Amino acid sequence: MKRSTINEFMQPEIVGTPSSIRHASVAVMSFLTTTTQPAMRDQNSSPVATAQRGASVRFSHGDLTIDLVAFAARFRGKVLALRPNEFRLLAFFVANPDRVFSRKELIENLGKDTGPIDERTVDVWTGRLRRALRGQDVPDPLRTVRAYGYVLDSIIS
């Protein structure tokens, strides 16, 4: 079975333009629907259908909320300033908690179709995401798994 990449659902030129935010959020939802664990999907109301109806589609991780329709990440209600790649990476992890992703898997799921990407590029992606979050007083939600990749651990209350 062919693995889906986010680029099959989202073209780079649509990201970041105000008139295309709704289209981008539907594209992200399409991607997450095909790549997330089955337990995260409701068979009666797919996230894509919900997003297309204009209803909010959200994933939460503690005080962090990803709103795919608004193409926004919020921490304790405050909208975070994230670049499109940082948002896609964070949304992917929040939609797939407690699963370790190798650098190769992250490239396959979030990489650009511009040719080969060095696996260390993932370190740059996560570094930028972590800096963006730290700069806005958001605790780092990612854990590095040495010599393998990254994981977003569930919050135990």
PDB file of C-alpha atoms in Angstrom:
ATOM      1  CA  MET A   1       0.000   0.000   0.000  1.00  0.00           C
ATOM      2  CA  LYS A   2       1.339   3.427  -0.962  1.00  0.00           C
ATOM      3  CA  ARG A   3       2.046   5.793   1.914  1.00  0.00           C
ATOM      4  CA  SER A   4       0.503   9.238   1.703  1.00  0.00           C
ATOM      5  CA  THR A   5       2.504  12.405   2.088  1.00  0.00           C
ATOM      6  CA  ILE A   6       1.106  15.740   3.101  1.00  0.00           C
ATOM      7  CA  ASN A   7       2.126  17.159  -0.279  1.00  0.00           C
ATOM      8  CA  GLU A   8      -0.483  15.000  -1.989  1.00  0.00           C
ATOM      9  CA  PHE A   9      -3.059  17.035  -0.098  1.00  0.00           C
ATOM     10  CA  MET A  10      -1.413  20.449   0.249  1.00  0.00           C
ATOM     11  CA  GLN A  11       0.451  22.406  -2.373  1.00  0.00           C
ATOM     12  CA  PRO A  12       3.136  24.806  -1.053  1.00  0.00           C
ATOM     13  CA  GLU A  13       1.622  27.802  -2.849  1.00  0.00           C
ATOM     14  CA  ILE A  14      -1.635  27.563  -0.885  1.00  0.00           C
ATOM     15  CA  VAL A  15      -0.041  27.745   2.550  1.00  0.00           C
ATOM     16  CA  GLY A  16      -0.034  31.102   4.239  1.00  0.00           C
ATOM     17  CA  THR A  17      -2.334  33.023   1.934  1.00  0.00           C
ATOM     18  CA  PRO A  18      -5.397  34.295   3.813  1.00  0.00           C
ATOM     19  CA  SER A  19      -7.819  33.298   1.071  1.00  0.00           C
ATOM     20  CA  SER A  20      -6.633  29.719   1.142  1.00  0.00           C
ATOM     21  CA  ILE A  21      -6.541  28.952   4.868  1.00  0.00           C
ATOM     22  CA  ARG A  22      -9.808  26.984   4.665  1.00  0.00           C
ATOM     23  CA  HIS A  23      -8.450  24.977   1.727  1.00  0.00           C
ATOM     24  CA  ALA A  24      -5.211  24.344   3.609  1.00  0.00           C
ATOM     25  CA  SER A  25      -7.035  23.143   6.713  1.00  0.00           C
ATOM     26  CA  VAL A  26      -9.114  20.722   4.640  1.00  0.00           C
ATOM     27  CA  ALA A  27      -5.898  19.514   3.001  1.00  0.00           C
ATOM     28  CA  VAL A  28      -4.270  18.941   6.394  1.00  0.00           C
ATOM     29  CA  MET A  29      -7.383  17.098   7.583  1.00  0.00           C
ATOM     30  CA  SER A  30      -7.342  14.914   4.469  1.00  0.00           C
ATOM     31  CA  PHE A  31      -3.737  14.066   5.173  1.00  0.00           C
ATOM     32  CA  LEU A  32      -4.283  13.367   8.866  1.00  0.00           C
ATOM     33  CA  THR A  33      -7.353  11.244   8.123  1.00  0.00           C
ATOM     34  CA  THR A  34      -5.285   8.952   5.918  1.00  0.00           C
ATOM     35  CA  THR A  35      -2.260   8.775   8.212  1.00  0.00           C
ATOM     36  CA  THR A  36      -3.566   8.764  11.787  1.00  0.00           C
ATOM     37  CA  GLN A  37      -4.433   5.750  13.844  1.00  0.00           C
ATOM     38  CA  PRO A  38      -7.924   4.294  13.152  1.00  0.00           C
ATOM     39  CA  ALA A  39      -9.016   4.837  16.764  1.00  0.00           C
ATOM     40  CA  MET A  40      -8.650   8.589  16.253  1.00  0.00           C
ATOM     41  CA  ARG A  41     -11.173   8.618  13.424  1.00  0.00           C
ATOM     42  CA  ASP A  42     -14.925   8.559  13.965  1.00  0.00           C
ATOM     43  CA  GLN A  43     -16.525   6.363  11.323  1.00  0.00           C
ATOM     44  CA  ASN A  44     -19.811   8.324  11.360  1.00  0.00           C
ATOM     45  CA  SER A  45     -18.299  11.768  10.904  1.00  0.00           C
ATOM     46  CA  SER A  46     -14.942  11.960   9.193  1.00  0.00           C
ATOM     47  CA  PRO A  47     -12.735  14.944  10.095  1.00  0.00           C
ATOM     48  CA  VAL A  48     -12.622  15.919   6.428  1.00  0.00           C
ATOM     49  CA  ALA A  49     -16.410  16.012   6.166  1.00  0.00           C
ATOM     50  CA  THR A  50     -16.585  17.971   9.399  1.00  0.00           C
ATOM     51  CA  ALA A  51     -13.983  20.468   8.169  1.00  0.00           C
ATOM     52  CA  GLN A  52     -15.794  20.855   4.855  1.00  0.00           C
ATOM     53  CA  ARG A  53     -19.024  21.628   6.722  1.00  0.00           C
ATOM     54  CA  GLY A  54     -17.147  24.450   8.422  1.00  0.00           C
ATOM     55  CA  ALA A  55     -17.239  22.899  11.877  1.00  0.00           C
ATOM     56  CA  SER A  56     -14.106  23.092  13.967  1.00  0.00           C
ATOM     57  CA  VAL A  57     -11.802  20.088  13.861  1.00  0.00           C
ATOM     58  CA  ARG A  58      -9.432  20.077  16.792  1.00  0.00           C
ATOM     59  CA  PHE A  59      -6.793  17.902  18.359  1.00  0.00           C
ATOM     60  CA  SER A  60      -5.700  18.622  21.913  1.00  0.00           C
ATOM     61  CA  HIS A  61      -2.657  17.813  23.959  1.00  0.00           C
ATOM     62  CA  GLY A  62      -2.971  19.263  27.438  1.00  0.00           C
ATOM     63  CA  ASP A  63      -3.198  23.062  27.095  1.00  0.00           C
ATOM     64  CA  LEU A  64      -2.180  22.850  23.431  1.00  0.00           C
ATOM     65  CA  THR A  65      -4.965  22.777  20.832  1.00  0.00           C
ATOM     66  CA  ILE A  66      -4.589  22.366  17.083  1.00  0.00           C
ATOM     67  CA  ASP A  67      -7.506  23.781  15.105  1.00  0.00           C
ATOM     68  CA  LEU A  68      -7.223  22.565  11.526  1.00  0.00           C
ATOM     69  CA  VAL A  69     -10.090  24.648  10.185  1.00  0.00           C
ATOM     70  CA  ALA A  70      -8.588  27.849  11.567  1.00  0.00           C
ATOM     71  CA  PHE A  71      -5.065  26.616  10.678  1.00  0.00           C
ATOM     72  CA  ALA A  72      -4.084  27.677  14.198  1.00  0.00           C
ATOM     73  CA  ALA A  73      -2.296  26.269  17.193  1.00  0.00           C
ATOM     74  CA  ARG A  74      -3.311  27.626  20.573  1.00  0.00           C
ATOM     75  CA  PHE A  75      -1.713  27.337  23.984  1.00  0.00           C
ATOM     76  CA  ARG A  76      -4.054  28.161  26.874  1.00  0.00           C
ATOM     77  CA  GLY A  77      -6.294  29.924  24.373  1.00  0.00           C
ATOM     78  CA  LYS A  78      -3.564  32.135  22.911  1.00  0.00           C
ATOM     79  CA  VAL A  79      -2.905  31.720  19.188  1.00  0.00           C
ATOM     80  CA  LEU A  80       0.710  30.730  18.502  1.00  0.00           C
ATOM     81  CA  ALA A  81       2.667  32.270  15.652  1.00  0.00           C
ATOM     82  CA  LEU A  82       3.932  29.275  13.672  1.00  0.00           C
ATOM     83  CA  ARG A  83       5.178  28.935  10.123  1.00  0.00           C
ATOM     84  CA  PRO A  84       3.285  26.467   7.907  1.00  0.00           C
ATOM     85  CA  ASN A  85       5.914  23.722   8.221  1.00  0.00           C
ATOM     86  CA  GLU A  86       6.034  24.121  12.002  1.00  0.00           C
ATOM     87  CA  PHE A  87       2.238  23.956  12.152  1.00  0.00           C
ATOM     88  CA  ARG A  88       2.106  20.805   9.994  1.00  0.00           C
ATOM     89  CA  LEU A  89       4.767  19.105  12.126  1.00  0.00           C
ATOM     90  CA  LEU A  90       3.019  20.000  15.380  1.00  0.00           C
ATOM     91  CA  ALA A  91      -0.385  18.969  14.006  1.00  0.00           C
ATOM     92  CA  PHE A  92       1.049  15.647  12.855  1.00  0.00           C
ATOM     93  CA  PHE A  93       2.504  14.892  16.295  1.00  0.00           C
ATOM     94  CA  VAL A  94      -0.627  15.977  18.188  1.00  0.00           C
ATOM     95  CA  ALA A  95      -2.750  13.785  15.897  1.00  0.00           C
ATOM     96  CA  ASN A  96      -0.366  10.835  16.472  1.00  0.00           C
ATOM     97  CA  PRO A  97       0.665  10.896  20.159  1.00  0.00           C
ATOM     98  CA  ASP A  98       2.726   8.180  21.821  1.00  0.00           C
ATOM     99  CA  ARG A  99       4.186   6.963  18.568  1.00  0.00           C
ATOM    100  CA  VAL A 100       7.869   7.293  17.841  1.00  0.00           C
ATOM    101  CA  PHE A 101       8.523   8.476  14.301  1.00  0.00           C
ATOM    102  CA  SER A 102      11.878   7.975  12.685  1.00  0.00           C
ATOM    103  CA  ARG A 103      13.354  10.834  10.720  1.00  0.00           C
ATOM    104  CA  LYS A 104      12.656   8.886   7.553  1.00  0.00           C
ATOM    105  CA  GLU A 105       8.972   8.454   8.479  1.00  0.00           C
ATOM    106  CA  LEU A 106       8.621  12.163   9.221  1.00  0.00           C
ATOM    107  CA  ILE A 107      10.179  13.021   5.865  1.00  0.00           C
ATOM    108  CA  GLU A 108       7.810  10.614   4.109  1.00  0.00           C
ATOM    109  CA  ASN A 109       4.805  12.126   5.882  1.00  0.00           C
ATOM    110  CA  LEU A 110       5.753  15.809   5.922  1.00  0.00           C
ATOM    111  CA  GLY A 111       8.572  16.180   3.422  1.00  0.00           C
ATOM    112  CA  LYS A 112       8.460  18.164   0.274  1.00  0.00           C
ATOM    113  CA  ASP A 113       8.461  16.474  -3.123  1.00  0.00           C
ATOM    114  CA  THR A 114      11.527  18.399  -4.252  1.00  0.00           C
ATOM    115  CA  GLY A 115      13.857  15.444  -4.365  1.00  0.00           C
ATOM    116  CA  PRO A 116      15.876  13.662  -1.725  1.00  0.00           C
ATOM    117  CA  ILE A 117      15.853  15.204   1.731  1.00  0.00           C
ATOM    118  CA  ASP A 118      18.645  14.522   4.180  1.00  0.00           C
ATOM    119  CA  GLU A 119      17.311  12.884   7.350  1.00  0.00           C
ATOM    120  CA  ARG A 120      19.007  15.553   9.457  1.00  0.00           C
ATOM    121  CA  THR A 121      16.567  18.064   7.952  1.00  0.00           C
ATOM    122  CA  VAL A 122      14.048  16.710  10.445  1.00  0.00           C
ATOM    123  CA  ASP A 123      16.326  17.937  13.230  1.00  0.00           C
ATOM    124  CA  VAL A 124      16.127  21.425  11.701  1.00  0.00           C
ATOM    125  CA  TRP A 125      12.322  21.188  11.476  1.00  0.00           C
ATOM    126  CA  THR A 126      11.961  20.129  15.104  1.00  0.00           C
ATOM    127  CA  GLY A 127      14.532  22.695  16.220  1.00  0.00           C
ATOM    128  CA  ARG A 128      12.564  25.488  14.557  1.00  0.00           C
ATOM    129  CA  LEU A 129       9.323  24.211  16.066  1.00  0.00           C
ATOM    130  CA  ARG A 130      10.874  24.028  19.526  1.00  0.00           C
ATOM    131  CA  ARG A 131      12.324  27.557  19.221  1.00  0.00           C
ATOM    132  CA  ALA A 132       8.962  28.919  18.045  1.00  0.00           C
ATOM    133  CA  LEU A 133       7.195  27.301  20.997  1.00  0.00           C
ATOM    134  CA  ARG A 134       9.830  28.359  23.554  1.00  0.00           C
ATOM    135  CA  GLY A 135       9.688  31.923  22.234  1.00  0.00           C
ATOM    136  CA  GLN A 136       5.995  31.971  23.150  1.00  0.00           C
ATOM    137  CA  ASP A 137       6.433  30.362  26.594  1.00  0.00           C
ATOM    138  CA  VAL A 138       5.065  26.976  25.498  1.00  0.00           C
ATOM    139  CA  PRO A 139       6.735  23.929  27.075  1.00  0.00           C
ATOM    140  CA  ASP A 140       8.446  21.631  24.582  1.00  0.00           C
ATOM    141  CA  PRO A 141       5.985  18.785  23.913  1.00  0.00           C
ATOM    142  CA  LEU A 142       8.422  16.635  21.912  1.00  0.00           C
ATOM    143  CA  ARG A 143      10.848  14.038  23.185  1.00  0.00           C
ATOM    144  CA  THR A 144      13.913  13.090  21.200  1.00  0.00           C
ATOM    145  CA  VAL A 145      14.522   9.356  20.922  1.00  0.00           C
ATOM    146  CA  ARG A 146      18.252   9.199  20.541  1.00  0.00           C
ATOM    147  CA  ALA A 147      19.496   7.793  17.223  1.00  0.00           C
ATOM    148  CA  TYR A 148      15.945   7.223  16.005  1.00  0.00           C
ATOM    149  CA  GLY A 149      13.537  10.159  15.905  1.00  0.00           C
ATOM    150  CA  TYR A 150      10.853  11.976  17.861  1.00  0.00           C
ATOM    151  CA  VAL A 151       7.677  11.336  19.840  1.00  0.00           C
ATOM    152  CA  LEU A 152       4.962  13.386  21.479  1.00  0.00           C
ATOM    153  CA  ASP A 153       4.187  11.685  24.793  1.00  0.00           C
ATOM    154  CA  SER A 154       0.684  11.780  26.234  1.00  0.00           C
ATOM    155  CA  ILE A 155       0.115  13.954  29.247  1.00  0.00           C
ATOM    156  CA  ILE A 156      -0.673  11.927  32.346  1.00  0.00           C
ATOM    157  CA  SER A 157      -3.027  13.750  34.671  1.00  0.00           C
TER     158      SER A 157
END
